[in-house]
Tab-separated table of N, CA and C in Angstrom:
chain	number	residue	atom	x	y	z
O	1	UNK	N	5.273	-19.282	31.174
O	1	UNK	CA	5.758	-18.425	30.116
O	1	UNK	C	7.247	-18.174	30.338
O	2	UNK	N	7.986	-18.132	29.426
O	2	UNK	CA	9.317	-17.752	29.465
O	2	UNK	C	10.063	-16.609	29.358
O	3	UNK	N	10.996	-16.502	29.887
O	3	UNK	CA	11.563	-15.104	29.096
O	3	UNK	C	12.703	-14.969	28.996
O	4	UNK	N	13.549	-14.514	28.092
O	4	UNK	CA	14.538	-14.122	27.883
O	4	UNK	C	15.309	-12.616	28.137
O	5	UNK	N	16.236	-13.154	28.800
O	5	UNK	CA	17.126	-11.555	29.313
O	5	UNK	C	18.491	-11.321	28.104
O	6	UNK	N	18.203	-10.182	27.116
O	6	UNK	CA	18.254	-9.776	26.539
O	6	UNK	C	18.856	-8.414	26.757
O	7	UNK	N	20.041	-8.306	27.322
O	7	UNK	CA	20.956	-7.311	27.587
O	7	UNK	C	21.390	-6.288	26.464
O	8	UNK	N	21.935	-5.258	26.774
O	8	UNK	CA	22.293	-4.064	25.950
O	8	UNK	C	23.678	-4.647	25.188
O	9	UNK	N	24.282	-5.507	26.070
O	9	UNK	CA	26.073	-6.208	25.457
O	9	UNK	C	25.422	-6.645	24.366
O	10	UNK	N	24.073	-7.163	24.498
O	10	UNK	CA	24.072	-8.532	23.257
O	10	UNK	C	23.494	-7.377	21.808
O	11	UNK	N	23.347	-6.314	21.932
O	11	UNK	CA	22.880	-5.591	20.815
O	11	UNK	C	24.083	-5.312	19.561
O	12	UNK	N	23.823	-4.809	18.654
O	12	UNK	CA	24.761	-4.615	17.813
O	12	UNK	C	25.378	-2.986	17.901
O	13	UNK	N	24.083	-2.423	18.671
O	13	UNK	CA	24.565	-0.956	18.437
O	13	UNK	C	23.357	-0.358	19.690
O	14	UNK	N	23.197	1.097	19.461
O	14	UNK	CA	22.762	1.499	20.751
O	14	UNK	C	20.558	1.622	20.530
O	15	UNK	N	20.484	1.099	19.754
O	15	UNK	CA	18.954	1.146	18.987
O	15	UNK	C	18.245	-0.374	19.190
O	16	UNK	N	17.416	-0.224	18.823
O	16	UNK	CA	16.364	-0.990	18.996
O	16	UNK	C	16.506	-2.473	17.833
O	17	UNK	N	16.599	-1.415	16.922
O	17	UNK	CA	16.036	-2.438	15.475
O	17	UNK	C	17.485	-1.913	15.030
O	18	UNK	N	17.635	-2.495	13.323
O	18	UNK	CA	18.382	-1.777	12.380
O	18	UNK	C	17.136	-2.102	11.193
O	19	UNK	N	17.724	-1.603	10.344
O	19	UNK	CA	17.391	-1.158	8.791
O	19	UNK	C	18.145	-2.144	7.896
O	20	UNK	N	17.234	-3.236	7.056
O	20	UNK	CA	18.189	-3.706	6.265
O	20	UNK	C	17.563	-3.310	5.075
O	21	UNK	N	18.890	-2.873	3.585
O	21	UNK	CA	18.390	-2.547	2.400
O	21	UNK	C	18.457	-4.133	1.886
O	22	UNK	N	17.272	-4.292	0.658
O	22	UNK	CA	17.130	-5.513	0.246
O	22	UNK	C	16.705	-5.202	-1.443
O	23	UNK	N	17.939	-5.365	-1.844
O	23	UNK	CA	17.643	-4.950	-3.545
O	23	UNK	C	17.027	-6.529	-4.535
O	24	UNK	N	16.036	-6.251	-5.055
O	24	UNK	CA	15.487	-7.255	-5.673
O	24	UNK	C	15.904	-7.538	-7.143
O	25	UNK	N	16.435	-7.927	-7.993
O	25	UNK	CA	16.894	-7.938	-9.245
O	25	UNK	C	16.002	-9.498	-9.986
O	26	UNK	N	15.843	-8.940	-11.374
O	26	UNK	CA	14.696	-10.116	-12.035
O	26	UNK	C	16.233	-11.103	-12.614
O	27	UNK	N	15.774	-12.319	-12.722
O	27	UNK	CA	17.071	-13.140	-13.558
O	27	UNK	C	16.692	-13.092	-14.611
O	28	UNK	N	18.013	-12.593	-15.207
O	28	UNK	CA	17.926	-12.274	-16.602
O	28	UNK	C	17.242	-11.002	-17.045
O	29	UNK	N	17.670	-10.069	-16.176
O	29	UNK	CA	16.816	-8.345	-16.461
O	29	UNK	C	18.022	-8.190	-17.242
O	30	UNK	N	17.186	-7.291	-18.751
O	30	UNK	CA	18.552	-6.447	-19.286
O	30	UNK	C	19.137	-5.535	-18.194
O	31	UNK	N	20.680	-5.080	-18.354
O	31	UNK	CA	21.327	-4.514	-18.156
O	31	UNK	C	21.036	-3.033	-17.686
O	32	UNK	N	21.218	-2.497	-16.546
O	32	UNK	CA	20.360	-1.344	-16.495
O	32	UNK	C	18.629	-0.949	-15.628
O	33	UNK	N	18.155	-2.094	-15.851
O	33	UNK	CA	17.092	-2.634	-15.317
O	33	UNK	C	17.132	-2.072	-13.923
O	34	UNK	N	16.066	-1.065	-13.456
O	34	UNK	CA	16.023	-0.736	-12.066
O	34	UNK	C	16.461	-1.769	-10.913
O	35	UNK	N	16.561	-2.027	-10.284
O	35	UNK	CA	16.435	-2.793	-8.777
O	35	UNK	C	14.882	-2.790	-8.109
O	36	UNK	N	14.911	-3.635	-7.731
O	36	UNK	CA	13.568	-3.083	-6.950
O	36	UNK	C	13.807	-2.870	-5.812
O	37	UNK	N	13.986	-1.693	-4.503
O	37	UNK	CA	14.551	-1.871	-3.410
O	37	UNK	C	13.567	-1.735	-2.418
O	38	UNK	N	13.402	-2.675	-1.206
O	38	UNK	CA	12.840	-2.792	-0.174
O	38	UNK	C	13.679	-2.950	1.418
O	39	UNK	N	13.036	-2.353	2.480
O	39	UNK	CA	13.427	-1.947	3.731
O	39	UNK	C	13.120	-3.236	4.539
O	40	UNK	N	13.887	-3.936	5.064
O	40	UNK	CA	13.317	-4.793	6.239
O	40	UNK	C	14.158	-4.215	7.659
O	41	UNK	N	12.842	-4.123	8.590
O	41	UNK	CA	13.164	-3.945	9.921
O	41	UNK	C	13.607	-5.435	10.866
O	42	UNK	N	14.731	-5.108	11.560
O	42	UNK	CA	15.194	-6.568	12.190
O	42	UNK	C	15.841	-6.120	13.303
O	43	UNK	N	15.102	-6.845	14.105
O	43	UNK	CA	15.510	-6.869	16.067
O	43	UNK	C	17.223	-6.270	15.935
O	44	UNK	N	17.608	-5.487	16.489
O	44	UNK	CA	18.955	-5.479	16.448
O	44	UNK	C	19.994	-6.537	17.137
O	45	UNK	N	19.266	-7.301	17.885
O	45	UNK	CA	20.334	-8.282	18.821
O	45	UNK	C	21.047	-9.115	17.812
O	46	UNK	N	22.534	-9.368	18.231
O	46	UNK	CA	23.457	-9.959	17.597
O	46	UNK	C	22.974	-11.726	16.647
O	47	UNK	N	22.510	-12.266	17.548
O	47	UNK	CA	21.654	-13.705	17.537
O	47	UNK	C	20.734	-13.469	16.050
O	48	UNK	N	19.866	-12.355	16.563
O	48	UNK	CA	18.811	-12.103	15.266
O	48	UNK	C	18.903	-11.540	14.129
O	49	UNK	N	20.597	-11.066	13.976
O	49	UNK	CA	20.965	-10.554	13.229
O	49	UNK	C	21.968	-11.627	12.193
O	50	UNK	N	22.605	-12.703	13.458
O	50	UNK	CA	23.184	-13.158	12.658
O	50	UNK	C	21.887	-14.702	11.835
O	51	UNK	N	20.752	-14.685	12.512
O	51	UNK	CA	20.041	-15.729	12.177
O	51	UNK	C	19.547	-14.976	10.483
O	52	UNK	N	18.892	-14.088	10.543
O	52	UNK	CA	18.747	-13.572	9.082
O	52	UNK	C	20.233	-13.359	8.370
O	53	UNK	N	21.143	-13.138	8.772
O	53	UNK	CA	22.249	-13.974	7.708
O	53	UNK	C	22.298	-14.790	6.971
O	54	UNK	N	21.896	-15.745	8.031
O	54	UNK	CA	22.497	-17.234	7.582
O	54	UNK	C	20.626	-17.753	6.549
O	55	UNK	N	19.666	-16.863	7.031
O	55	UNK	CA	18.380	-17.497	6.381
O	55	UNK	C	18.024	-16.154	5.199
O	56	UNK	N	19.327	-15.622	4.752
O	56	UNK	CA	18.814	-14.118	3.970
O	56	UNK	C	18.011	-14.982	2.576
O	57	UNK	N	17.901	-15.798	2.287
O	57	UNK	CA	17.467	-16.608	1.080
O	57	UNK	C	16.054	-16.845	1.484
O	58	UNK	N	15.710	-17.378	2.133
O	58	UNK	CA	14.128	-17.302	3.090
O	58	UNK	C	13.485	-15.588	2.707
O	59	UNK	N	14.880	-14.941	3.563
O	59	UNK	CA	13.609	-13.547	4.043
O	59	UNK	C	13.269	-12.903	2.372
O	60	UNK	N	14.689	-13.512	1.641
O	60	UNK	CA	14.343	-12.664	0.382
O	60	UNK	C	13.018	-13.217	-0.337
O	61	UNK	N	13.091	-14.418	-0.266
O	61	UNK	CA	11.659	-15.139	-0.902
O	61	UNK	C	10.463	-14.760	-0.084
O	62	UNK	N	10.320	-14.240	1.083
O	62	UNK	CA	9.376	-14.068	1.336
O	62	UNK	C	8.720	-12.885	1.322
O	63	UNK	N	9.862	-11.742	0.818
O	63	UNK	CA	9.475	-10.458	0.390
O	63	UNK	C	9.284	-10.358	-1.096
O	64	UNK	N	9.384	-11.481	-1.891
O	64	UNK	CA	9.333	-11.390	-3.357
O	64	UNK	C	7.450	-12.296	-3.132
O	65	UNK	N	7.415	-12.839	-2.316
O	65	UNK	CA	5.901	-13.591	-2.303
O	65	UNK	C	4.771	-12.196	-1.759
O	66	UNK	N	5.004	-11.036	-0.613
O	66	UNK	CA	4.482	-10.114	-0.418
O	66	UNK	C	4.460	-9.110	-1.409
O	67	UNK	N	5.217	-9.052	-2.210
O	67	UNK	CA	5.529	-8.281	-3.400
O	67	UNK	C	4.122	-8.950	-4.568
O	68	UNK	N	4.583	-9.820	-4.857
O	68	UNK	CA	3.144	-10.368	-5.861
O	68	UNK	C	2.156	-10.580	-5.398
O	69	UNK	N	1.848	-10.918	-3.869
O	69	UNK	CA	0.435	-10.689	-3.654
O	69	UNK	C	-0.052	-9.371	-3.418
O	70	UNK	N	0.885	-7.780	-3.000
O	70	UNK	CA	0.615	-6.587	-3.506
O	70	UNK	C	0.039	-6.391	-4.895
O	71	UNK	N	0.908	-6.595	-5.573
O	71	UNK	CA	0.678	-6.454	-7.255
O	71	UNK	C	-0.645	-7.134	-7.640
O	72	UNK	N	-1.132	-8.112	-6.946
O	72	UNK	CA	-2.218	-9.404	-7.131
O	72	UNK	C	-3.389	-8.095	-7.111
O	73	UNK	N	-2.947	-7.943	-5.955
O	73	UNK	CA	-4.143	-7.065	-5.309
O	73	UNK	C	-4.687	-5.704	-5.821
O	74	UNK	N	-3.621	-5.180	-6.283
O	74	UNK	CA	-3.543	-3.695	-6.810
O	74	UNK	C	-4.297	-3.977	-7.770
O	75	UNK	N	-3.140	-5.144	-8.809
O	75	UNK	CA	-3.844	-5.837	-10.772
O	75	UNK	C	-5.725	-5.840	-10.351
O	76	UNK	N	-5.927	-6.451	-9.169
O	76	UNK	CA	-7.852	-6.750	-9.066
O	76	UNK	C	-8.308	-5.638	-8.386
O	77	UNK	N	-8.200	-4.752	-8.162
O	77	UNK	CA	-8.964	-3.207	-7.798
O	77	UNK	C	-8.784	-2.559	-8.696
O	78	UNK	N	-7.799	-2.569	-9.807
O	78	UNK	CA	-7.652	-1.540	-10.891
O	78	UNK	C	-8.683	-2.411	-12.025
O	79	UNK	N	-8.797	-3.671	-12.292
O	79	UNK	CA	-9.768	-4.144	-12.957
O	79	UNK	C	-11.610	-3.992	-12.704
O	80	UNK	N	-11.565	-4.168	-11.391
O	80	UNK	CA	-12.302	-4.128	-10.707
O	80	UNK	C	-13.187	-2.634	-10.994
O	81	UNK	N	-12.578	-1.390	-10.766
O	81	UNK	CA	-12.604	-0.505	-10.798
O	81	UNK	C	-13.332	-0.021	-12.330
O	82	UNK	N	-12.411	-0.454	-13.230
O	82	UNK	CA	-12.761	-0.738	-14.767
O	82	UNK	C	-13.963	-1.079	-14.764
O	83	UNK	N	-14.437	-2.125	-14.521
O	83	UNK	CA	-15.588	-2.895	-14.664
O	83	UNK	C	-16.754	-2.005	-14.047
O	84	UNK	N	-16.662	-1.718	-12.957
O	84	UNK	CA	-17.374	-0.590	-12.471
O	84	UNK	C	-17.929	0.504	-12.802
O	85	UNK	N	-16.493	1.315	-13.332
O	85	UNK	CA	-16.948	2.601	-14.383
O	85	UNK	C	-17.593	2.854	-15.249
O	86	UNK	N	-17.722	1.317	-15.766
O	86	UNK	CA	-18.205	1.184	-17.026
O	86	UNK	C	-19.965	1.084	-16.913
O	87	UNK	N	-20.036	1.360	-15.638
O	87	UNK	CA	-21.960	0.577	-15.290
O	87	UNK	C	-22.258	1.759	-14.456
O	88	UNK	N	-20.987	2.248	-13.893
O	88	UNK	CA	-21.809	3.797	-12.144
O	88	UNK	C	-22.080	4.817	-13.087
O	89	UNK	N	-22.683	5.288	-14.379
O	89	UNK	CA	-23.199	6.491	-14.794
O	89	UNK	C	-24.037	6.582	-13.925
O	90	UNK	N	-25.308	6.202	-14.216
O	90	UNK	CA	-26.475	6.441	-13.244
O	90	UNK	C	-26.139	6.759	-11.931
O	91	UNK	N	-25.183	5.987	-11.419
O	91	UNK	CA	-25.378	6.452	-10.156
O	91	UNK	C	-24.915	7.677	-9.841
O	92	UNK	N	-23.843	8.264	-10.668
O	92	UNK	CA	-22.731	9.470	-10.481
O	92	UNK	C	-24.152	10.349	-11.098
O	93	UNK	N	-25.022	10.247	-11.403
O	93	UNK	CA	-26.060	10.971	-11.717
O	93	UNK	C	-27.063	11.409	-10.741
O	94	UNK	N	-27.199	10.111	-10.216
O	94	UNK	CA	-28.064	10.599	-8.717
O	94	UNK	C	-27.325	10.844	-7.697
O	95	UNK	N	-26.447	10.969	-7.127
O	95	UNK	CA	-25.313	11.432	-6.307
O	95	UNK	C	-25.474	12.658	-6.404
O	96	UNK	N	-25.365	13.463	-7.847
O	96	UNK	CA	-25.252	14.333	-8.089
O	96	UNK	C	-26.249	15.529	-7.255
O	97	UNK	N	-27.769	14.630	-7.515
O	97	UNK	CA	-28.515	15.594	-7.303
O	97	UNK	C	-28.718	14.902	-5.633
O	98	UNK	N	-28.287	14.464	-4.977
O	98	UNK	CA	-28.738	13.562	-3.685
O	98	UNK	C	-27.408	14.340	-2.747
O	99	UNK	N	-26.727	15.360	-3.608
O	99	UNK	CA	-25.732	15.098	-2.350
O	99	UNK	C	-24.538	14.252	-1.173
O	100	UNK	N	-24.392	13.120	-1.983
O	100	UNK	CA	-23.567	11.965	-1.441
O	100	UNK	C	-24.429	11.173	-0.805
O	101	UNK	N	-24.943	12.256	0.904
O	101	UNK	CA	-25.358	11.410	1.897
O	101	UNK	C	-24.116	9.978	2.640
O	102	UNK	N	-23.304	10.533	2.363
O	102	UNK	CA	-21.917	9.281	3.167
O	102	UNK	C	-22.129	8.370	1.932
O	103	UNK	N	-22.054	8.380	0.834
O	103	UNK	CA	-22.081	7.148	0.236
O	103	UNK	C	-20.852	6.715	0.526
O	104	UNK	N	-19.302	7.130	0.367
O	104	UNK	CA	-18.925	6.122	0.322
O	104	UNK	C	-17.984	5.807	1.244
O	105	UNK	N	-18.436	5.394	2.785
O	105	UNK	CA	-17.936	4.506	3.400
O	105	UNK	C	-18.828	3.180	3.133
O	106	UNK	N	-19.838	3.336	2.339
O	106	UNK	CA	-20.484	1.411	2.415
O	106	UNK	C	-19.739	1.203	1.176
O	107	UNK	N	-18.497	1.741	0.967
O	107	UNK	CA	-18.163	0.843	-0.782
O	107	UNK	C	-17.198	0.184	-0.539
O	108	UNK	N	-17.090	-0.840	-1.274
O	108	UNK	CA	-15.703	-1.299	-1.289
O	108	UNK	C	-14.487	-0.879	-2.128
O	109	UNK	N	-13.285	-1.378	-1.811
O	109	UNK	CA	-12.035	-0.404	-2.649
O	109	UNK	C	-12.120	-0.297	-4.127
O	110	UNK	N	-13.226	-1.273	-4.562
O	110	UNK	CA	-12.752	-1.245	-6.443
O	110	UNK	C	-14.124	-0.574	-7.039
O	111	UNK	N	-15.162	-0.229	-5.717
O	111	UNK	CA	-16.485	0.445	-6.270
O	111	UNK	C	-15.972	2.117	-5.732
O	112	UNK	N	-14.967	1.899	-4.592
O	112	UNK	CA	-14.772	3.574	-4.453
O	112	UNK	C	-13.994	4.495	-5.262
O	113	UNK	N	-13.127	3.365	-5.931
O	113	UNK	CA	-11.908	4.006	-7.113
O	113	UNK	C	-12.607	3.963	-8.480
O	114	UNK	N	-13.782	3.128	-8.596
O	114	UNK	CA	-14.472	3.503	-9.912
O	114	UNK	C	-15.154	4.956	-10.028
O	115	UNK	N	-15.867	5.325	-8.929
O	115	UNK	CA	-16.868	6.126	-8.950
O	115	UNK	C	-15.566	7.145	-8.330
O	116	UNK	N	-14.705	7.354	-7.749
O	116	UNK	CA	-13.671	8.442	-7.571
O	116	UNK	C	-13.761	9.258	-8.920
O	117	UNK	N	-12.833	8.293	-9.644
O	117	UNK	CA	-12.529	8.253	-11.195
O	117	UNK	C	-13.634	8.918	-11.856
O	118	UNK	N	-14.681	8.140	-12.027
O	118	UNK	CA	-15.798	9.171	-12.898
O	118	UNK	C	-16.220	10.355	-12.201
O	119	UNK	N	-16.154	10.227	-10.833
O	119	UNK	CA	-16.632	11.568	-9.960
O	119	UNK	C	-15.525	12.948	-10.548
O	120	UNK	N	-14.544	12.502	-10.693
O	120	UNK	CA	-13.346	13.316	-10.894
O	120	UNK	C	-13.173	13.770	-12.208
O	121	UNK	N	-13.780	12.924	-12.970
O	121	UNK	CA	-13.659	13.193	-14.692
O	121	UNK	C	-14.739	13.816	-14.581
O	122	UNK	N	-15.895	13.733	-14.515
O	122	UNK	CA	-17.301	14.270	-14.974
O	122	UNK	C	-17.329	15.732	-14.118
O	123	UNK	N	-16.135	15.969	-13.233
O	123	UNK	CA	-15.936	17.313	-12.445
O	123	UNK	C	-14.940	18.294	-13.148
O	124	UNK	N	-14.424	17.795	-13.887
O	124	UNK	CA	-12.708	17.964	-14.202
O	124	UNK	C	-11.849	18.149	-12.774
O	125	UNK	N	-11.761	17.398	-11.953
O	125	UNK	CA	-11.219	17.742	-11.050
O	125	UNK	C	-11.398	18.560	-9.986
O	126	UNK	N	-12.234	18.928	-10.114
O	126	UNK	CA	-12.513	19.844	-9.254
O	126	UNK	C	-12.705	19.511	-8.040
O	127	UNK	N	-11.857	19.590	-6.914
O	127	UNK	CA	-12.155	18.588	-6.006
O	127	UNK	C	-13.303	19.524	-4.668
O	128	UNK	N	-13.939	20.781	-4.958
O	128	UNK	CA	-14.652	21.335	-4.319
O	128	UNK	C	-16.385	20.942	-4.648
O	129	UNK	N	-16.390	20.598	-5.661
O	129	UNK	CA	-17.662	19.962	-6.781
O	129	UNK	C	-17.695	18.690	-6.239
O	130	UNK	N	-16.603	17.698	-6.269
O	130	UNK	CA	-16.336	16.112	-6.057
O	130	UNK	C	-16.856	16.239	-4.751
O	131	UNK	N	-16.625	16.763	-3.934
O	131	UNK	CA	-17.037	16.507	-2.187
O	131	UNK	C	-18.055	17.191	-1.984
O	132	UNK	N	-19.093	17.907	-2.945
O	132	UNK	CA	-20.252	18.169	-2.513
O	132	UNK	C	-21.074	17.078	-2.797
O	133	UNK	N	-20.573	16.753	-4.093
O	133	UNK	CA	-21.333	15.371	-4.971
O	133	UNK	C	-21.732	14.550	-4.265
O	134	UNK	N	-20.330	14.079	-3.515
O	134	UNK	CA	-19.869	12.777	-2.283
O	134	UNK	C	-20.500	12.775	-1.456
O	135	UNK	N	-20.316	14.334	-0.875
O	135	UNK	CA	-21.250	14.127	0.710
O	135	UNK	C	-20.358	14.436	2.099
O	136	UNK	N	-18.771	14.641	1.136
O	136	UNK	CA	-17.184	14.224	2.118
O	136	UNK	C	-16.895	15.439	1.981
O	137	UNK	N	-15.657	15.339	3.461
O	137	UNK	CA	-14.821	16.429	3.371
O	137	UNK	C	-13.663	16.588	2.503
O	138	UNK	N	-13.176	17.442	1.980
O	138	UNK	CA	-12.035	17.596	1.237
O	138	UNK	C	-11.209	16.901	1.913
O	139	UNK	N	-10.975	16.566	3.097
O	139	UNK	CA	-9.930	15.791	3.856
O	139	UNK	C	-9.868	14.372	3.428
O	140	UNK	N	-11.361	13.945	3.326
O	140	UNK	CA	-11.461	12.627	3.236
O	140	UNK	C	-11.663	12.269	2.091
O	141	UNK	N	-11.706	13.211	0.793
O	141	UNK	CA	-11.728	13.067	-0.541
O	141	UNK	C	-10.119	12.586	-0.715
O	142	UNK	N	-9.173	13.186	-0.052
O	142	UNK	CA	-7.988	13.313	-0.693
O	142	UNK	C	-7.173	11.549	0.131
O	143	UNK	N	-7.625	11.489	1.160
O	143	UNK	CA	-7.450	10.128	1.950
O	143	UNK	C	-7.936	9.238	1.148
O	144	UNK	N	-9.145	9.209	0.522
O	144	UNK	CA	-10.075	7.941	-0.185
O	144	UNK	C	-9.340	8.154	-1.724
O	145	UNK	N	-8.450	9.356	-2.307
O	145	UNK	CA	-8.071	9.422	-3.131
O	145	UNK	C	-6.108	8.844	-2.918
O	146	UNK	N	-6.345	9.301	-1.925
O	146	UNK	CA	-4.623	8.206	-2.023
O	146	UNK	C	-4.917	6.848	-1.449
O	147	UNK	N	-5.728	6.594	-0.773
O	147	UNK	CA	-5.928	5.124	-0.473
O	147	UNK	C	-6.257	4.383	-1.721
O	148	UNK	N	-6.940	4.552	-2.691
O	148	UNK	CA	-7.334	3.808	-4.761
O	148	UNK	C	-6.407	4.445	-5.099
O	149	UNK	N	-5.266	5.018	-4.701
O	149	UNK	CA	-4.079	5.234	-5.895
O	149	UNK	C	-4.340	5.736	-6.824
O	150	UNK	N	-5.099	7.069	-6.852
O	150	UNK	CA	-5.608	8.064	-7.569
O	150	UNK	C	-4.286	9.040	-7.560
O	151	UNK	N	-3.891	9.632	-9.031
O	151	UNK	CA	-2.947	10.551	-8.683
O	151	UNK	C	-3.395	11.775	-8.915
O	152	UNK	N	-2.632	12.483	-7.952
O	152	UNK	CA	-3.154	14.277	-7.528
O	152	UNK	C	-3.616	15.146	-8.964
């Protein structure tokens, strides 16, 4: 195994990493058009700093490819979810009277944001009603509710 000695001279500054800002722009966005801005963390040593220089065309494509397979992912749990809602009456019915019982750690992300959703509508919100329903703690209502991108 090898290793490299990697001195404090060879850093750029007195830290570890730096912070690079990485503004994303669409070709051909009207005028005005937000940015999209993203953070990349990068070794601070001089070498690794100047190698993403010279490859900033790489790192940018490869944060515009993590970017759409986010969006990929989000677009099929929010469908997903849809599809769902449209069939969990019954179940948000027997829940009801069953008490949760842990239902939902056996769900997956687009069956837990369906039944969130109707749990939450058929409550008005009420998130003291929702976690008796569930079976959960208010802690873990509000975790399983920012994890499906449920807003407050």
């Amino acid at each position: 195994m090898a290793y490299r000695d990697r001195s404090t001279a060879e850093k750029s500054g007195a830290f570890e990493y730096s912070i690079m800002e990485v503004r994303l722009k669409r070709r051909g966005a009207a005028a005005g058009t937000r940015d999209d801005l993203r953070l990349m963390t990068v070794d601070n040593h001089w070498d690794t700093l100047r190698w993403v220089q010279d490859h900033m065309e790489e790192c940018v494509g490869n944060i515009v490819k993590l970017k759409r397979l986010q969006e990929r992912e989000t677009k099929g749990v929010n469908e997903s979810a849809a599809l769902f809602q449209r069939n969990l009456e019954p179940l948000v019915s027997s829940l009801a009277a069953s008490n949760g019982q842990g239902v939902m750690d056996k769900l997956s992300a687009s069956l837990k944001k369906a039944l969130l959703l109707m749990v939450m509508e058929r409550y008005q919100s009420d998130r003291d009603k929702a976690c008796r329903v569930l079976g959960i703690s208010r802690e873990k209502l509000d975790t399983e509710l920012q994890l499906c991108g449920v807003a407050r």
